[in-house]
């Protein structure tokens, strides 16, 4: 299992991305974390934006499809997509992530 992170410019777009990934069976669960302040360099200037973080739980076998799908539907030129392995956790929850009821 993996956790993928991406950001979106607002909650509406974050919800669209989340629904797309769930419907495509590329994620088992997605948390939207609103009101995040991002500060970064973009086109030679420091930018401050309010964003929404999507914390996406998925299977490692979906990793590249997940990345490709996010990049394809995301409004940013270069969307943040970071993948982290899930090393351990509460077994019943991890089992559910592997086999959610809708799959």
mmCIF file with all atom_site columns, C-alpha atoms in Angstrom:
data_model
loop_
_atom_site.group_PDB
_atom_site.id
_atom_site.type_symbol
_atom_site.label_atom_id
_atom_site.label_alt_id
_atom_site.label_comp_id
_atom_site.label_asym_id
_atom_site.label_entity_id
_atom_site.label_seq_id
_atom_site.pdbx_PDB_ins_code
_atom_site.Cartn_x
_atom_site.Cartn_y
_atom_site.Cartn_z
_atom_site.occupancy
_atom_site.B_iso_or_equiv
_atom_site.pdbx_formal_charge
_atom_site.auth_seq_id
_atom_site.auth_comp_id
_atom_site.auth_asym_id
_atom_site.auth_atom_id
_atom_site.pdbx_PDB_model_num
ATOM 1   C CA . UNK A 1 1   ? 0.000   0.000  0.000   1.00 0.00 ? 1   UNK A CA 1
ATOM 2   C CA . UNK A 1 2   ? 1.040   3.603  -0.620  1.00 0.00 ? 2   UNK A CA 1
ATOM 3   C CA . UNK A 1 3   ? 0.033   7.108  0.357   1.00 0.00 ? 3   UNK A CA 1
ATOM 4   C CA . UNK A 1 4   ? 0.135   9.703  -2.405  1.00 0.00 ? 4   UNK A CA 1
ATOM 5   C CA . UNK A 1 5   ? -0.020  13.427 -1.792  1.00 0.00 ? 5   UNK A CA 1
ATOM 6   C CA . UNK A 1 6   ? -1.108  16.126 -4.156  1.00 0.00 ? 6   UNK A CA 1
ATOM 7   C CA . UNK A 1 7   ? -2.444  19.633 -3.722  1.00 0.00 ? 7   UNK A CA 1
ATOM 8   C CA . UNK A 1 8   ? -5.305  21.444 -5.419  1.00 0.00 ? 8   UNK A CA 1
ATOM 9   C CA . UNK A 1 9   ? -6.084  25.162 -5.685  1.00 0.00 ? 9   UNK A CA 1
ATOM 10  C CA . UNK A 1 10  ? -9.461  24.818 -3.952  1.00 0.00 ? 10  UNK A CA 1
ATOM 11  C CA . UNK A 1 11  ? -11.850 22.322 -2.403  1.00 0.00 ? 11  UNK A CA 1
ATOM 12  C CA . UNK A 1 12  ? -14.035 22.028 -5.499  1.00 0.00 ? 12  UNK A CA 1
ATOM 13  C CA . UNK A 1 13  ? -11.138 20.865 -7.674  1.00 0.00 ? 13  UNK A CA 1
ATOM 14  C CA . UNK A 1 14  ? -9.835  18.642 -4.870  1.00 0.00 ? 14  UNK A CA 1
ATOM 15  C CA . UNK A 1 15  ? -13.253 16.948 -4.689  1.00 0.00 ? 15  UNK A CA 1
ATOM 16  C CA . UNK A 1 16  ? -13.302 16.469 -8.484  1.00 0.00 ? 16  UNK A CA 1
ATOM 17  C CA . UNK A 1 17  ? -9.872  14.825 -8.405  1.00 0.00 ? 17  UNK A CA 1
ATOM 18  C CA . UNK A 1 18  ? -10.848 12.646 -5.420  1.00 0.00 ? 18  UNK A CA 1
ATOM 19  C CA . UNK A 1 19  ? -14.104 11.476 -7.010  1.00 0.00 ? 19  UNK A CA 1
ATOM 20  C CA . UNK A 1 20  ? -12.312 10.706 -10.281 1.00 0.00 ? 20  UNK A CA 1
ATOM 21  C CA . UNK A 1 21  ? -9.665  8.588  -8.531  1.00 0.00 ? 21  UNK A CA 1
ATOM 22  C CA . UNK A 1 22  ? -12.204 6.690  -6.406  1.00 0.00 ? 22  UNK A CA 1
ATOM 23  C CA . UNK A 1 23  ? -14.498 6.009  -9.390  1.00 0.00 ? 23  UNK A CA 1
ATOM 24  C CA . UNK A 1 24  ? -11.498 4.773  -11.413 1.00 0.00 ? 24  UNK A CA 1
ATOM 25  C CA . UNK A 1 25  ? -10.578 2.392  -8.543  1.00 0.00 ? 25  UNK A CA 1
ATOM 26  C CA . UNK A 1 26  ? -7.173  4.051  -8.257  1.00 0.00 ? 26  UNK A CA 1
ATOM 27  C CA . UNK A 1 27  ? -7.669  4.875  -4.570  1.00 0.00 ? 27  UNK A CA 1
ATOM 28  C CA . UNK A 1 28  ? -9.395  3.308  -1.593  1.00 0.00 ? 28  UNK A CA 1
ATOM 29  C CA . UNK A 1 29  ? -9.704  6.449  0.538   1.00 0.00 ? 29  UNK A CA 1
ATOM 30  C CA . UNK A 1 30  ? -8.832  10.113 0.060   1.00 0.00 ? 30  UNK A CA 1
ATOM 31  C CA . UNK A 1 31  ? -8.671  12.747 2.782   1.00 0.00 ? 31  UNK A CA 1
ATOM 32  C CA . UNK A 1 32  ? -9.042  16.412 1.859   1.00 0.00 ? 32  UNK A CA 1
ATOM 33  C CA . UNK A 1 33  ? -7.106  18.736 4.153   1.00 0.00 ? 33  UNK A CA 1
ATOM 34  C CA . UNK A 1 34  ? -8.276  22.323 3.510   1.00 0.00 ? 34  UNK A CA 1
ATOM 35  C CA . UNK A 1 35  ? -6.745  25.707 4.232   1.00 0.00 ? 35  UNK A CA 1
ATOM 36  C CA . UNK A 1 36  ? -3.100  24.795 3.733   1.00 0.00 ? 36  UNK A CA 1
ATOM 37  C CA . UNK A 1 37  ? -0.719  27.678 3.041   1.00 0.00 ? 37  UNK A CA 1
ATOM 38  C CA . UNK A 1 38  ? 1.913   26.828 0.426   1.00 0.00 ? 38  UNK A CA 1
ATOM 39  C CA . UNK A 1 39  ? 4.959   29.033 -0.116  1.00 0.00 ? 39  UNK A CA 1
ATOM 40  C CA . UNK A 1 40  ? 7.211   28.235 -3.069  1.00 0.00 ? 40  UNK A CA 1
ATOM 41  C CA . UNK A 1 41  ? 9.233   29.602 -5.972  1.00 0.00 ? 41  UNK A CA 1
ATOM 42  C CA . UNK A 1 42  ? 7.421   29.693 -9.301  1.00 0.00 ? 42  UNK A CA 1
ATOM 43  C CA . UNK A 1 43  ? 8.622   31.527 -12.403 1.00 0.00 ? 43  UNK A CA 1
ATOM 44  C CA . UNK A 1 44  ? 11.345  33.426 -10.526 1.00 0.00 ? 44  UNK A CA 1
ATOM 45  C CA . UNK A 1 45  ? 9.178   34.722 -7.695  1.00 0.00 ? 45  UNK A CA 1
ATOM 46  C CA . UNK A 1 46  ? 8.003   33.625 -4.267  1.00 0.00 ? 46  UNK A CA 1
ATOM 47  C CA . UNK A 1 47  ? 4.329   32.693 -4.327  1.00 0.00 ? 47  UNK A CA 1
ATOM 48  C CA . UNK A 1 48  ? 1.944   32.162 -1.406  1.00 0.00 ? 48  UNK A CA 1
ATOM 49  C CA . UNK A 1 49  ? -1.226  30.198 -2.124  1.00 0.00 ? 49  UNK A CA 1
ATOM 50  C CA . UNK A 1 50  ? -4.014  28.642 -0.156  1.00 0.00 ? 50  UNK A CA 1
ATOM 51  C CA . UNK A 1 51  ? -4.437  25.032 -1.224  1.00 0.00 ? 51  UNK A CA 1
ATOM 52  C CA . UNK A 1 52  ? -6.103  21.766 -0.293  1.00 0.00 ? 52  UNK A CA 1
ATOM 53  C CA . UNK A 1 53  ? -3.984  18.654 0.311   1.00 0.00 ? 53  UNK A CA 1
ATOM 54  C CA . UNK A 1 54  ? -5.281  15.317 -0.954  1.00 0.00 ? 54  UNK A CA 1
ATOM 55  C CA . UNK A 1 55  ? -3.945  12.366 1.056   1.00 0.00 ? 55  UNK A CA 1
ATOM 56  C CA . UNK A 1 56  ? -4.624  9.382  -1.201  1.00 0.00 ? 56  UNK A CA 1
ATOM 57  C CA . UNK A 1 57  ? -4.391  5.762  -0.035  1.00 0.00 ? 57  UNK A CA 1
ATOM 58  C CA . UNK A 1 58  ? -3.910  3.212  -2.786  1.00 0.00 ? 58  UNK A CA 1
ATOM 59  C CA . UNK A 1 59  ? -2.229  -0.034 -3.754  1.00 0.00 ? 59  UNK A CA 1
ATOM 60  C CA . UNK A 1 60  ? 1.365   0.030  -4.958  1.00 0.00 ? 60  UNK A CA 1
ATOM 61  C CA . UNK A 1 61  ? 0.252   -1.732 -8.141  1.00 0.00 ? 61  UNK A CA 1
ATOM 62  C CA . UNK A 1 62  ? -1.810  1.398  -9.010  1.00 0.00 ? 62  UNK A CA 1
ATOM 63  C CA . UNK A 1 63  ? 1.059   3.814  -8.409  1.00 0.00 ? 63  UNK A CA 1
ATOM 64  C CA . UNK A 1 64  ? 1.934   4.771  -12.002 1.00 0.00 ? 64  UNK A CA 1
ATOM 65  C CA . UNK A 1 65  ? -1.716  4.862  -13.130 1.00 0.00 ? 65  UNK A CA 1
ATOM 66  C CA . UNK A 1 66  ? -2.489  7.075  -10.147 1.00 0.00 ? 66  UNK A CA 1
ATOM 67  C CA . UNK A 1 67  ? 0.339   9.480  -11.017 1.00 0.00 ? 67  UNK A CA 1
ATOM 68  C CA . UNK A 1 68  ? -0.681  9.567  -14.687 1.00 0.00 ? 68  UNK A CA 1
ATOM 69  C CA . UNK A 1 69  ? -4.335  10.179 -13.817 1.00 0.00 ? 69  UNK A CA 1
ATOM 70  C CA . UNK A 1 70  ? -3.562  13.025 -11.417 1.00 0.00 ? 70  UNK A CA 1
ATOM 71  C CA . UNK A 1 71  ? -1.235  14.712 -13.922 1.00 0.00 ? 71  UNK A CA 1
ATOM 72  C CA . UNK A 1 72  ? -3.826  14.358 -16.708 1.00 0.00 ? 72  UNK A CA 1
ATOM 73  C CA . UNK A 1 73  ? -6.765  15.909 -14.827 1.00 0.00 ? 73  UNK A CA 1
ATOM 74  C CA . UNK A 1 74  ? -4.904  18.395 -12.623 1.00 0.00 ? 74  UNK A CA 1
ATOM 75  C CA . UNK A 1 75  ? -5.142  22.117 -13.459 1.00 0.00 ? 75  UNK A CA 1
ATOM 76  C CA . UNK A 1 76  ? -1.498  22.873 -12.478 1.00 0.00 ? 76  UNK A CA 1
ATOM 77  C CA . UNK A 1 77  ? 1.274   22.801 -15.093 1.00 0.00 ? 77  UNK A CA 1
ATOM 78  C CA . UNK A 1 78  ? 3.440   20.739 -12.728 1.00 0.00 ? 78  UNK A CA 1
ATOM 79  C CA . UNK A 1 79  ? 1.248   19.175 -10.032 1.00 0.00 ? 79  UNK A CA 1
ATOM 80  C CA . UNK A 1 80  ? 2.786   17.916 -6.828  1.00 0.00 ? 80  UNK A CA 1
ATOM 81  C CA . UNK A 1 81  ? 2.557   14.129 -6.700  1.00 0.00 ? 81  UNK A CA 1
ATOM 82  C CA . UNK A 1 82  ? 4.546   12.467 -3.927  1.00 0.00 ? 82  UNK A CA 1
ATOM 83  C CA . UNK A 1 83  ? 4.343   8.733  -3.170  1.00 0.00 ? 83  UNK A CA 1
ATOM 84  C CA . UNK A 1 84  ? 5.230   7.225  0.208   1.00 0.00 ? 84  UNK A CA 1
ATOM 85  C CA . UNK A 1 85  ? 5.078   3.542  1.129   1.00 0.00 ? 85  UNK A CA 1
ATOM 86  C CA . UNK A 1 86  ? 2.833   2.451  3.986   1.00 0.00 ? 86  UNK A CA 1
ATOM 87  C CA . UNK A 1 87  ? 5.221   0.460  6.160   1.00 0.00 ? 87  UNK A CA 1
ATOM 88  C CA . UNK A 1 88  ? 2.812   -0.531 8.909   1.00 0.00 ? 88  UNK A CA 1
ATOM 89  C CA . UNK A 1 89  ? -0.450  0.413  10.584  1.00 0.00 ? 89  UNK A CA 1
ATOM 90  C CA . UNK A 1 90  ? -3.656  -0.859 12.131  1.00 0.00 ? 90  UNK A CA 1
ATOM 91  C CA . UNK A 1 91  ? -4.143  -4.198 10.352  1.00 0.00 ? 91  UNK A CA 1
ATOM 92  C CA . UNK A 1 92  ? -7.971  -4.062 10.009  1.00 0.00 ? 92  UNK A CA 1
ATOM 93  C CA . UNK A 1 93  ? -7.677  -0.621 8.397   1.00 0.00 ? 93  UNK A CA 1
ATOM 94  C CA . UNK A 1 94  ? -4.884  -1.732 6.060   1.00 0.00 ? 94  UNK A CA 1
ATOM 95  C CA . UNK A 1 95  ? -6.944  -4.822 5.131   1.00 0.00 ? 95  UNK A CA 1
ATOM 96  C CA . UNK A 1 96  ? -9.889  -2.568 4.316   1.00 0.00 ? 96  UNK A CA 1
ATOM 97  C CA . UNK A 1 97  ? -7.656  -0.350 2.164   1.00 0.00 ? 97  UNK A CA 1
ATOM 98  C CA . UNK A 1 98  ? -6.683  -3.426 0.179   1.00 0.00 ? 98  UNK A CA 1
ATOM 99  C CA . UNK A 1 99  ? -10.311 -4.561 -0.227  1.00 0.00 ? 99  UNK A CA 1
ATOM 100 C CA . UNK A 1 100 ? -12.845 -1.763 0.296   1.00 0.00 ? 100 UNK A CA 1
ATOM 101 C CA . UNK A 1 101 ? -16.481 -2.842 0.133   1.00 0.00 ? 101 UNK A CA 1
ATOM 102 C CA . UNK A 1 102 ? -17.135 -1.131 -3.228  1.00 0.00 ? 102 UNK A CA 1
ATOM 103 C CA . UNK A 1 103 ? -14.443 -3.141 -5.067  1.00 0.00 ? 103 UNK A CA 1
#
